[in-house]
Coordinates of C-alpha atoms in Angstrom, one line a residue:
M536 CA 18.8 -36.7 121.3
L537 CA 15.1 -36.6 120.8
D538 CA 12.8 -35.8 123.7
L539 CA 10.1 -38.2 122.3
L540 CA 10.0 -40.8 119.6
I541 CA 6.7 -42.3 118.4
R542 CA 7.6 -45.4 116.6
N543 CA 6.0 -47.9 114.2
G544 CA 2.7 -45.9 113.8
T545 CA 0.6 -45.1 110.8
V546 CA 0.6 -41.3 110.4
I547 CA -2.5 -39.5 109.2
D548 CA -1.2 -36.0 109.1
G549 CA -4.4 -34.0 109.0
T550 CA -4.1 -32.8 105.4
R551 CA -6.3 -35.5 103.9
T552 CA -3.3 -37.1 102.2
T553 CA -2.9 -40.9 102.2
R554 CA -1.8 -42.4 105.5
R555 CA 1.8 -43.8 105.7
K556 CA 3.9 -45.8 108.0
S557 CA 6.2 -43.4 109.8
D558 CA 8.1 -42.6 113.0
V559 CA 7.7 -39.1 114.5
G560 CA 10.5 -37.4 116.4
V561 CA 9.9 -34.5 118.8
R562 CA 12.4 -32.1 120.4
H563 CA 11.8 -28.9 122.4
G564 CA 8.0 -29.1 121.9
K565 CA 8.2 -29.4 118.1
I566 CA 8.1 -32.1 115.5
V567 CA 11.6 -32.4 114.1
A568 CA 11.3 -35.6 112.0
V569 CA 8.7 -37.6 110.2
A570 CA 10.3 -40.6 108.5
P571 CA 9.8 -44.3 107.8
Q572 CA 12.5 -45.1 110.4
I573 CA 14.2 -42.7 112.8
E574 CA 17.4 -44.1 114.3
E575 CA 18.1 -41.2 116.7
E576 CA 17.8 -42.1 120.4
A577 CA 15.1 -40.6 122.5
K578 CA 14.5 -39.9 126.2
E579 CA 11.0 -41.4 125.9
T580 CA 9.5 -43.7 123.3
I581 CA 5.9 -44.6 122.4
D582 CA 5.3 -47.8 120.4
A583 CA 2.4 -47.0 118.1
S584 CA 2.4 -50.4 116.3
G585 CA -1.1 -50.9 114.7
K586 CA -2.2 -47.4 115.8
I587 CA -3.0 -44.1 114.1
V588 CA -0.7 -41.2 114.8
A589 CA -2.7 -38.0 114.2
P590 CA -2.5 -34.3 115.1
G591 CA -4.1 -33.6 118.5
F592 CA -7.8 -33.1 118.3
I593 CA -9.0 -29.5 118.5
D594 CA -12.4 -28.9 120.2
I595 CA -13.5 -25.7 118.5
H596 CA -16.6 -25.4 120.6
S597 CA -16.1 -25.9 124.3
H598 CA -17.5 -24.4 127.5
S599 CA -14.5 -25.2 129.8
D600 CA -13.9 -21.6 130.7
M601 CA -14.3 -22.3 134.4
S602 CA -12.6 -25.7 134.5
P603 CA -9.2 -24.2 135.7
F604 CA -11.1 -22.7 138.7
F605 CA -11.8 -26.3 140.0
T606 CA -8.4 -26.8 141.5
D607 CA -9.7 -29.4 143.8
Q608 CA -10.7 -31.7 140.9
K609 CA -8.9 -33.3 137.9
M610 CA -10.9 -32.0 135.0
Q611 CA -9.7 -34.7 132.6
S612 CA -12.6 -35.6 130.3
K613 CA -11.4 -33.7 127.3
L614 CA -7.8 -34.9 127.6
Y615 CA -9.0 -38.5 127.7
Q616 CA -10.8 -38.0 124.4
G617 CA -7.5 -37.1 122.6
I618 CA -8.2 -33.3 122.7
T619 CA -5.1 -31.1 123.0
L620 CA -6.7 -27.7 122.5
E621 CA -10.2 -26.4 123.6
I622 CA -11.7 -23.1 122.4
V623 CA -13.8 -21.7 125.2
G624 CA -16.1 -18.7 125.5
N625 CA -18.8 -20.0 123.1
C626 CA -22.5 -19.3 122.7
G627 CA -22.0 -15.6 123.7
I628 CA -21.0 -16.6 127.2
S629 CA -17.4 -16.3 128.5
C630 CA -15.8 -15.6 131.9
L631 CA -14.2 -12.4 130.5
P632 CA -14.2 -9.5 130.1
T633 CA -15.6 -8.4 133.5
D634 CA -15.1 -5.6 136.0
D635 CA -16.0 -5.1 139.6
A636 CA -19.5 -3.9 138.8
S637 CA -20.4 -6.8 136.5
R638 CA -18.5 -9.7 138.1
E639 CA -21.5 -11.1 140.1
A640 CA -24.0 -10.9 137.3
I641 CA -21.6 -12.5 134.8
T642 CA -20.9 -15.3 137.3
R643 CA -24.6 -16.0 137.3
L644 CA -24.7 -15.8 133.5
I645 CA -21.9 -18.3 133.1
S646 CA -23.3 -20.6 135.7
S647 CA -26.9 -20.6 134.5
G648 CA -26.4 -23.7 132.3
L649 CA -23.2 -25.0 133.9
E650 CA -23.3 -28.7 134.5
L651 CA -20.7 -28.4 137.3
P652 CA -21.5 -27.3 140.9
M653 CA -20.1 -23.8 141.3
D654 CA -19.9 -24.0 145.1
G655 CA -19.5 -20.3 145.5
R656 CA -16.8 -19.9 142.8
T657 CA -16.9 -16.6 140.9
V658 CA -15.3 -15.3 137.7
E659 CA -12.0 -13.7 138.6
D660 CA -10.4 -12.5 135.3
D661 CA -11.2 -9.2 133.9
S662 CA -9.2 -9.6 130.6
L663 CA -7.4 -12.3 128.6
S664 CA -4.1 -11.3 130.1
D665 CA -5.6 -12.0 133.6
Y666 CA -6.9 -15.4 132.4
A667 CA -3.4 -16.2 131.0
E668 CA -1.9 -15.6 134.5
H669 CA -4.7 -17.7 136.1
L670 CA -3.8 -20.6 133.8
K671 CA -0.1 -20.3 134.9
R672 CA -1.2 -20.7 138.5
C673 CA -3.9 -23.3 137.8
P674 CA -3.0 -25.1 134.5
A675 CA -5.8 -26.9 132.6
A676 CA -5.5 -30.5 131.4
T677 CA -5.5 -29.3 127.8
N678 CA -4.4 -26.1 126.1
I679 CA -7.1 -23.4 126.0
G680 CA -7.9 -20.7 123.5
V681 CA -10.5 -18.0 124.2
L682 CA -13.4 -16.3 122.5
V683 CA -15.0 -13.2 123.9
G684 CA -18.7 -13.9 124.6
H685 CA -20.9 -11.2 123.2
G686 CA -23.3 -11.6 126.1
T687 CA -20.5 -11.1 128.6
L688 CA -19.2 -8.1 126.7
R689 CA -22.6 -6.6 126.4
G690 CA -23.4 -7.3 130.1
M691 CA -20.2 -5.7 131.3
V692 CA -20.6 -2.6 129.1
M693 CA -24.3 -1.9 129.2
G694 CA -25.9 -4.3 131.7
F695 CA -28.6 -7.0 131.0
G696 CA -31.4 -4.8 129.7
M697 CA -33.4 -5.6 126.5
R698 CA -32.4 -2.6 124.5
K699 CA -30.1 -1.3 121.8
P700 CA -26.7 0.1 122.9
T701 CA -26.2 3.8 122.8
F702 CA -23.5 5.2 120.4
E703 CA -21.1 5.4 123.3
E704 CA -21.9 1.9 124.5
Q705 CA -21.4 0.5 121.0
K706 CA -18.0 2.2 120.8
H707 CA -17.1 0.9 124.3
M708 CA -17.9 -2.6 123.3
E709 CA -15.8 -2.3 120.1
C710 CA -12.9 -0.9 122.2
V711 CA -13.0 -3.7 124.7
L712 CA -13.3 -6.3 122.0
E713 CA -10.3 -4.7 120.2
R714 CA -8.3 -5.0 123.5
E715 CA -9.1 -8.6 124.0
L716 CA -8.3 -9.5 120.3
S717 CA -5.0 -7.6 120.7
E718 CA -4.2 -9.8 123.7
G719 CA -4.8 -13.0 121.7
A720 CA -8.5 -13.9 121.7
F721 CA -9.5 -15.9 118.6
G722 CA -12.7 -14.0 118.1
M723 CA -16.2 -13.4 119.5
S724 CA -19.1 -15.6 120.0
L725 CA -22.8 -14.8 119.7
G726 CA -25.5 -16.7 121.8
L727 CA -28.7 -15.5 120.1
I728 CA -31.0 -17.5 122.4
Y729 CA -29.3 -16.4 125.6
P730 CA -29.9 -12.9 127.0
P731 CA -28.3 -10.5 126.8
S732 CA -26.6 -11.6 123.6
S733 CA -30.0 -12.3 122.1
Y734 CA -30.9 -8.6 122.6
G735 CA -28.4 -7.6 119.9
A736 CA -29.3 -6.9 116.3
I737 CA -27.6 -7.0 112.9
D738 CA -26.1 -3.5 113.0
E739 CA -24.5 -4.2 116.4
F740 CA -23.1 -7.5 115.1
V741 CA -21.8 -5.9 111.8
A742 CA -19.9 -3.2 113.7
L743 CA -18.3 -5.8 116.0
G744 CA -17.7 -8.1 113.0
K745 CA -15.7 -5.3 111.3
V746 CA -13.4 -5.2 114.4
L747 CA -13.0 -9.0 114.2
K748 CA -12.3 -8.8 110.5
R749 CA -9.4 -6.3 111.1
H750 CA -7.8 -9.0 113.3
D751 CA -8.6 -11.9 111.0
A752 CA -10.6 -13.3 113.9
I753 CA -13.8 -15.3 113.8
L754 CA -17.4 -14.8 114.8
T755 CA -19.0 -17.9 116.1
V756 CA -22.8 -18.1 116.6
H757 CA -25.4 -20.1 118.4
M758 CA -28.1 -18.9 116.0
R759 CA -31.3 -17.2 117.0
S760 CA -33.2 -20.4 116.0
E761 CA -32.2 -24.0 115.3
S762 CA -35.8 -25.1 114.8
T763 CA -38.8 -23.5 113.2
K764 CA -36.9 -20.4 112.0
I765 CA -33.5 -21.9 111.3
F766 CA -33.4 -20.7 107.7
E767 CA -34.2 -17.1 108.7
A768 CA -31.5 -17.5 111.4
V769 CA -28.9 -18.5 108.8
D770 CA -30.0 -15.6 106.6
E771 CA -29.3 -13.2 109.6
M772 CA -25.7 -14.5 109.9
L773 CA -25.1 -14.4 106.1
E774 CA -26.1 -10.7 106.2
V775 CA -23.6 -10.1 109.0
A776 CA -20.9 -11.8 106.9
R777 CA -21.8 -9.9 103.8
H778 CA -21.7 -6.5 105.5
S779 CA -18.7 -7.0 107.7
G780 CA -16.5 -9.5 105.8
V781 CA -16.1 -11.6 109.0
H782 CA -15.5 -15.3 109.0
V783 CA -18.7 -16.8 110.5
E784 CA -18.6 -20.2 112.2
I785 CA -22.1 -21.6 112.8
S786 CA -22.0 -23.5 116.1
H787 CA -23.4 -27.0 116.6
L788 CA -25.3 -27.1 113.3
K789 CA -28.5 -29.0 113.8
L790 CA -32.3 -29.1 113.2
I791 CA -34.4 -29.2 116.4
G792 CA -37.8 -30.8 116.5
K793 CA -39.6 -33.3 114.2
P794 CA -41.1 -30.6 111.9
Q795 CA -37.6 -29.8 110.8
W796 CA -36.3 -33.3 110.5
G797 CA -35.2 -34.2 107.0
R798 CA -34.3 -30.7 106.0
S799 CA -30.5 -31.0 106.5
K800 CA -29.8 -31.3 102.8
E801 CA -31.7 -28.1 102.1
L802 CA -29.9 -26.4 105.0
L803 CA -26.5 -27.5 103.8
A804 CA -27.3 -26.4 100.3
K805 CA -28.1 -22.9 101.6
I806 CA -24.7 -22.7 103.4
R807 CA -22.9 -24.2 100.4
A808 CA -24.4 -21.5 98.1
A809 CA -23.2 -18.8 100.5
R810 CA -19.7 -20.2 100.4
E811 CA -19.8 -20.3 96.6
E812 CA -20.9 -16.6 96.7
G813 CA -17.6 -15.9 98.5
L814 CA -18.8 -15.7 102.1
N815 CA -16.5 -17.3 104.6
I816 CA -18.9 -19.6 106.4
T817 CA -17.9 -22.8 108.3
C818 CA -19.7 -24.9 110.9
D819 CA -19.2 -27.3 113.7
Q820 CA -21.2 -30.2 115.1
Y821 CA -21.4 -32.7 117.9
P822 CA -22.4 -36.4 117.1
Y823 CA -25.4 -36.8 119.4
T824 CA -29.1 -36.7 118.9
A825 CA -29.8 -34.9 122.2
T826 CA -29.0 -31.2 122.7
S827 CA -28.1 -29.6 126.1
T828 CA -28.7 -26.2 127.5
G829 CA -30.2 -24.6 130.6
M830 CA -34.0 -24.9 131.2
S831 CA -34.2 -21.1 131.2
A832 CA -33.9 -21.3 127.4
L833 CA -37.6 -22.4 127.5
V834 CA -38.5 -19.1 129.0
P835 CA -39.2 -16.2 126.5
A836 CA -36.4 -13.8 125.9
W837 CA -38.3 -10.8 127.2
A838 CA -38.7 -12.5 130.6
H839 CA -34.9 -12.4 130.9
D840 CA -34.8 -8.6 130.6
G841 CA -32.5 -7.2 133.4
G842 CA -30.7 -10.5 134.0
S843 CA -31.3 -13.7 136.0
D844 CA -32.6 -12.0 139.2
E845 CA -35.3 -10.1 137.2
M846 CA -36.3 -13.4 135.4
C847 CA -36.7 -15.1 138.7
K848 CA -38.9 -12.3 140.0
R849 CA -41.1 -12.7 136.9
L850 CA -41.3 -16.4 137.5
A851 CA -42.6 -15.8 141.0
S852 CA -45.8 -14.6 139.5
P853 CA -45.8 -15.9 135.9
T854 CA -48.2 -14.3 133.4
E855 CA -50.3 -16.3 131.0
E856 CA -48.1 -15.0 128.2
L857 CA -45.0 -16.3 129.9
L858 CA -46.5 -19.7 130.5
S859 CA -47.9 -19.9 127.0
E860 CA -44.6 -19.0 125.4
T861 CA -42.7 -21.5 127.7
E862 CA -45.2 -24.2 126.6
S863 CA -44.7 -23.4 122.9
E864 CA -40.9 -23.5 123.2
T865 CA -41.1 -26.8 125.1
E866 CA -43.2 -28.2 122.2
R867 CA -40.7 -26.9 119.7
R868 CA -38.0 -28.9 121.4
G869 CA -40.0 -32.1 121.2
G870 CA -42.4 -31.8 124.2
A871 CA -42.1 -32.4 127.9
H872 CA -40.9 -36.0 127.5
A873 CA -37.9 -34.9 125.4
V874 CA -36.6 -32.7 128.3
L875 CA -34.3 -34.5 130.8
V876 CA -33.3 -32.6 133.9
V877 CA -29.6 -33.1 134.5
S878 CA -29.2 -31.1 137.7
T879 CA -31.0 -28.8 140.1
H880 CA -27.7 -28.2 141.9
G881 CA -29.2 -30.1 144.9
R882 CA -32.2 -27.9 145.3
L883 CA -34.7 -30.5 144.1
P884 CA -32.6 -33.7 143.9
Q885 CA -35.6 -36.0 143.6
Y886 CA -36.1 -34.6 140.0
E887 CA -32.5 -35.0 138.8
G888 CA -32.3 -37.5 136.0
K889 CA -36.1 -37.3 135.4
R890 CA -38.1 -36.2 132.3
L891 CA -40.1 -33.1 132.5
D892 CA -43.4 -34.9 131.9
E893 CA -42.6 -37.2 134.9
I894 CA -41.8 -34.2 137.0
A895 CA -44.9 -32.3 136.0
A896 CA -47.0 -35.3 136.9
D897 CA -45.4 -35.7 140.3
M898 CA -45.9 -31.9 140.9
E899 CA -49.5 -32.2 139.6
L900 CA -48.8 -29.2 137.4
P901 CA -48.8 -28.5 133.6
P902 CA -45.2 -28.8 132.2
A903 CA -44.8 -25.0 131.8
Q904 CA -45.6 -24.5 135.4
A905 CA -43.2 -27.3 136.4
V906 CA -40.5 -25.4 134.4
V907 CA -41.3 -22.3 136.5
R908 CA -41.1 -24.1 139.8
L909 CA -37.8 -25.9 138.9
L910 CA -36.2 -22.6 137.7
R911 CA -37.4 -20.7 140.8
A912 CA -36.0 -23.4 143.2
S913 CA -32.6 -23.4 141.4
D914 CA -32.2 -19.6 141.0
G915 CA -32.7 -20.0 137.2
G916 CA -30.0 -22.6 136.6
V917 CA -31.2 -26.0 135.6
P918 CA -29.1 -27.8 132.9
C919 CA -31.1 -30.2 130.8
C920 CA -30.8 -32.6 127.8
Y921 CA -33.3 -32.3 125.0
F922 CA -33.9 -35.4 122.9
S923 CA -35.0 -33.5 119.7
L924 CA -32.6 -34.3 116.8
S925 CA -32.7 -36.8 113.9
E926 CA -29.8 -39.2 113.4
D927 CA -30.2 -39.0 109.6
D928 CA -29.8 -35.2 109.7
M929 CA -26.8 -35.6 112.0
L930 CA -25.1 -38.0 109.6
H931 CA -25.8 -35.7 106.6
I932 CA -24.2 -32.8 108.3
M933 CA -21.3 -34.9 109.5
R934 CA -20.4 -35.8 105.9
E935 CA -19.6 -32.2 105.0
Q936 CA -16.0 -31.2 104.8
F937 CA -16.6 -27.6 106.0
V938 CA -18.1 -28.9 109.2
C939 CA -15.6 -29.6 112.0
I940 CA -16.2 -31.2 115.5
G941 CA -17.0 -29.3 118.7
S942 CA -18.2 -30.9 121.9
D943 CA -20.3 -28.0 123.2
G944 CA -19.3 -29.6 126.6
Y945 CA -17.0 -29.1 129.5
A946 CA -13.7 -30.5 130.8
M947 CA -15.1 -32.7 133.6
T948 CA -13.9 -34.8 136.4
Y949 CA -14.7 -38.5 136.5
D950 CA -15.5 -38.2 140.2
R951 CA -19.2 -39.1 140.4
H952 CA -19.5 -37.9 144.0
F953 CA -18.4 -34.5 143.0
L954 CA -20.6 -34.4 139.8
G955 CA -23.6 -35.7 141.6
T956 CA -25.5 -36.2 138.4
N957 CA -25.0 -37.3 134.8
P958 CA -24.0 -34.4 132.5
H959 CA -24.5 -34.7 128.8
P960 CA -22.2 -37.5 127.5
R961 CA -20.6 -35.1 125.0
S962 CA -18.3 -33.8 127.8
F963 CA -16.9 -37.3 128.0
G964 CA -17.1 -38.9 124.5
T965 CA -17.6 -36.4 121.6
F966 CA -14.4 -37.2 119.6
P967 CA -14.3 -40.9 120.2
R968 CA -18.1 -41.0 119.3
Y969 CA -17.4 -39.0 116.1
F970 CA -14.8 -41.5 114.9
Q971 CA -17.0 -44.4 116.0
T972 CA -19.9 -43.0 114.0
I973 CA -17.8 -42.6 110.9
R974 CA -16.5 -46.1 111.2
E975 CA -19.9 -47.7 111.8
H976 CA -21.8 -45.7 109.1
R977 CA -18.8 -45.7 106.6
L978 CA -19.3 -42.0 106.1
M979 CA -15.8 -41.1 104.8
S980 CA -12.2 -42.1 104.8
L981 CA -10.3 -41.9 108.0
E982 CA -8.0 -39.3 106.4
D983 CA -11.0 -37.0 105.8
A984 CA -12.3 -37.7 109.4
V985 CA -9.0 -36.8 110.9
Y986 CA -8.9 -33.6 108.8
K987 CA -12.2 -32.5 110.2
A988 CA -10.9 -32.9 113.8
T989 CA -7.5 -31.3 113.3
M990 CA -6.4 -29.3 110.3
L991 CA -9.9 -27.9 109.5
P992 CA -10.4 -26.3 113.0
A993 CA -6.8 -25.1 113.0
Q994 CA -7.5 -23.3 109.6
I995 CA -10.7 -21.8 110.9
L996 CA -8.9 -20.4 113.9
G997 CA -5.9 -19.2 111.9
L998 CA -3.5 -21.5 113.7
K999 CA -0.5 -22.1 111.4
D1000 CA 1.6 -24.2 113.8
R1001 CA -0.9 -26.8 115.0
G1002 CA -3.3 -29.3 113.4
V1003 CA -0.8 -31.0 111.2
I1004 CA 1.8 -33.7 111.7
A1005 CA 4.8 -32.1 109.9
V1006 CA 8.3 -30.9 110.7
D1007 CA 8.5 -27.6 112.6
K1008 CA 4.9 -27.8 113.8
I1009 CA 4.1 -27.9 117.5
A1010 CA 4.0 -31.5 118.7
D1011 CA 0.3 -31.8 119.6
I1012 CA -0.3 -35.5 118.8
T1013 CA -3.0 -38.1 119.5
V1014 CA -2.4 -41.8 119.1
F1015 CA -5.5 -43.9 118.7
D1016 CA -6.8 -47.3 117.7
A1017 CA -9.0 -46.8 114.7
A1018 CA -10.9 -50.1 115.2
E1019 CA -11.5 -49.5 118.9
I1020 CA -12.0 -45.8 119.4
S1021 CA -15.5 -45.4 120.9
D1022 CA -17.7 -43.5 123.3
R1023 CA -18.7 -45.3 126.5
A1024 CA -20.7 -42.5 128.1
T1025 CA -24.4 -42.7 128.2
Y1026 CA -27.2 -40.3 129.2
T1027 CA -27.8 -42.2 132.4
D1028 CA -24.2 -42.9 133.2
S1029 CA -22.0 -40.4 131.5
P1030 CA -18.7 -40.2 133.5
Q1031 CA -17.2 -43.0 131.5
K1032 CA -13.7 -43.0 130.0
P1033 CA -13.7 -43.6 126.2
A1034 CA -12.0 -46.5 124.5
G1035 CA -9.2 -46.5 121.9
I1036 CA -7.2 -43.4 122.9
C1037 CA -3.6 -44.7 123.4
A1038 CA -1.5 -41.5 124.0
V1039 CA -1.9 -37.7 124.0
V1040 CA 1.1 -35.4 123.5
I1041 CA 0.7 -31.7 124.3
D1042 CA 3.5 -29.3 123.2
G1043 CA 5.8 -32.2 123.0
R1044 CA 5.1 -33.6 126.5
V1045 CA 3.2 -36.9 127.0
A1046 CA 0.0 -35.9 128.9
F1047 CA -1.9 -39.2 128.6
K1048 CA -0.6 -42.8 128.2
N1049 CA -1.8 -46.3 129.0
G1050 CA -5.2 -45.1 129.9
E1051 CA -4.2 -42.4 132.5
Q1052 CA -3.0 -38.9 132.7
T1053 CA 0.7 -39.0 133.2
G1054 CA 1.2 -36.3 135.7
D1055 CA 0.0 -32.8 136.6
N1056 CA -2.0 -30.6 134.2
I1057 CA 0.2 -28.9 131.6
G1058 CA -2.3 -26.9 129.6
H1059 CA -1.7 -23.2 128.9
L1060 CA -3.2 -20.4 127.0
V1061 CA -2.9 -20.5 123.2
V1062 CA -3.3 -17.1 121.6
H1063 CA -4.3 -15.9 118.2
K1064 CA -1.5 -14.3 116.3

């Protein structure tokens, strides 16, 4: 007898091959049959008439590291999008590795842009094996894979100073990275606008990249610039790939600020040329025209030297240089009106949901000084949205078949009282919005669109048993309505459940059906093999 039978659906298997009418049979967590009609009885049946049966969506760029820590809340927003696996630890920031000496500082690092109220929570897991045990005690709503954040690694080994590692510190970082990869991490992430990751240089990245290459692991990167120096930032990562051989995944590929708008074809051509050269370069993207990161990203990197506490001390008596560079970065991102404050974690609630120019006017301060005041009041942690992208560029990037989908968001609760504010809608609607955008703009076939959300990220990650609807593959499956799938989240009202997701199966178990999670969280750690 089958554990699960999905009947009467249209299977798009993730491989870009033509869709077909098929039933899908599941037993012991694996797909055991894909056929026009399966007669075997099943303990549970899903009628997928008129629906698409696809591999579970893989969110290759997530920041849900801490979501399992929120045991008092149902962090469901990724599950409700049809996501079955999230890859956390991106942008150079992860909740591991840590030790007793670094735990407090790394908690501040990971919480600096977090759109969730930490409420005194701290990172608890020193290594990937610790994190795996944590997930056994506190399962997530989806499965989770982990990247080692370079900023976290650097912070643990050598602190948060703006300097090069010593020979011993470099070898220590390589040793710790080797340990985490051996325990099943999928790779390492760089966050080259976030200290202390931004303090690293090419030789440091190449040495760590060689460790990754030995494990067939990936190096993901939030590049050093996504605006005025984006082409130089790409060149930096191409050099790392050339000298280490590592697979580089460029995170949330985009062009920030009007002076860069319209250059997406040129940018994609540069990456395409590197791929033709033989470099292993892929990318991910989210389907929104607003970015999101902490307000501290407006403050120059040198002002972060020593960590968040040292930055806040400098903000207490800001120099003209600090204010000038903060003003310049604000303008690069579209100006003060383009910056929307998501949260001050209750410190200055009257400014939550307001634009920076409105806040500055209310404070009777220039925008750069308003930034300083907001950061000081919130201990350096003010998550924001930045309306600084072009839709045309977003669509050009989305057409590329080497660009997969990553939310750059968090597994969130729908409890508005708990959230208190409106986080970026990508945490609630990235994957439905992606399919909606492709449908509305007729960008590609649905077969190609499913590939970019399933098999492509699985291939990038080296996952051989997920990302495809086929016999003997793990039964991660998403059933959706191709005509109805859409994002309902908005920037002013983001905790909205998307439309068109009919059922989600994780490791052969139905996790979501009829618009609701079916029971307790069942997610566990997926490791790189």
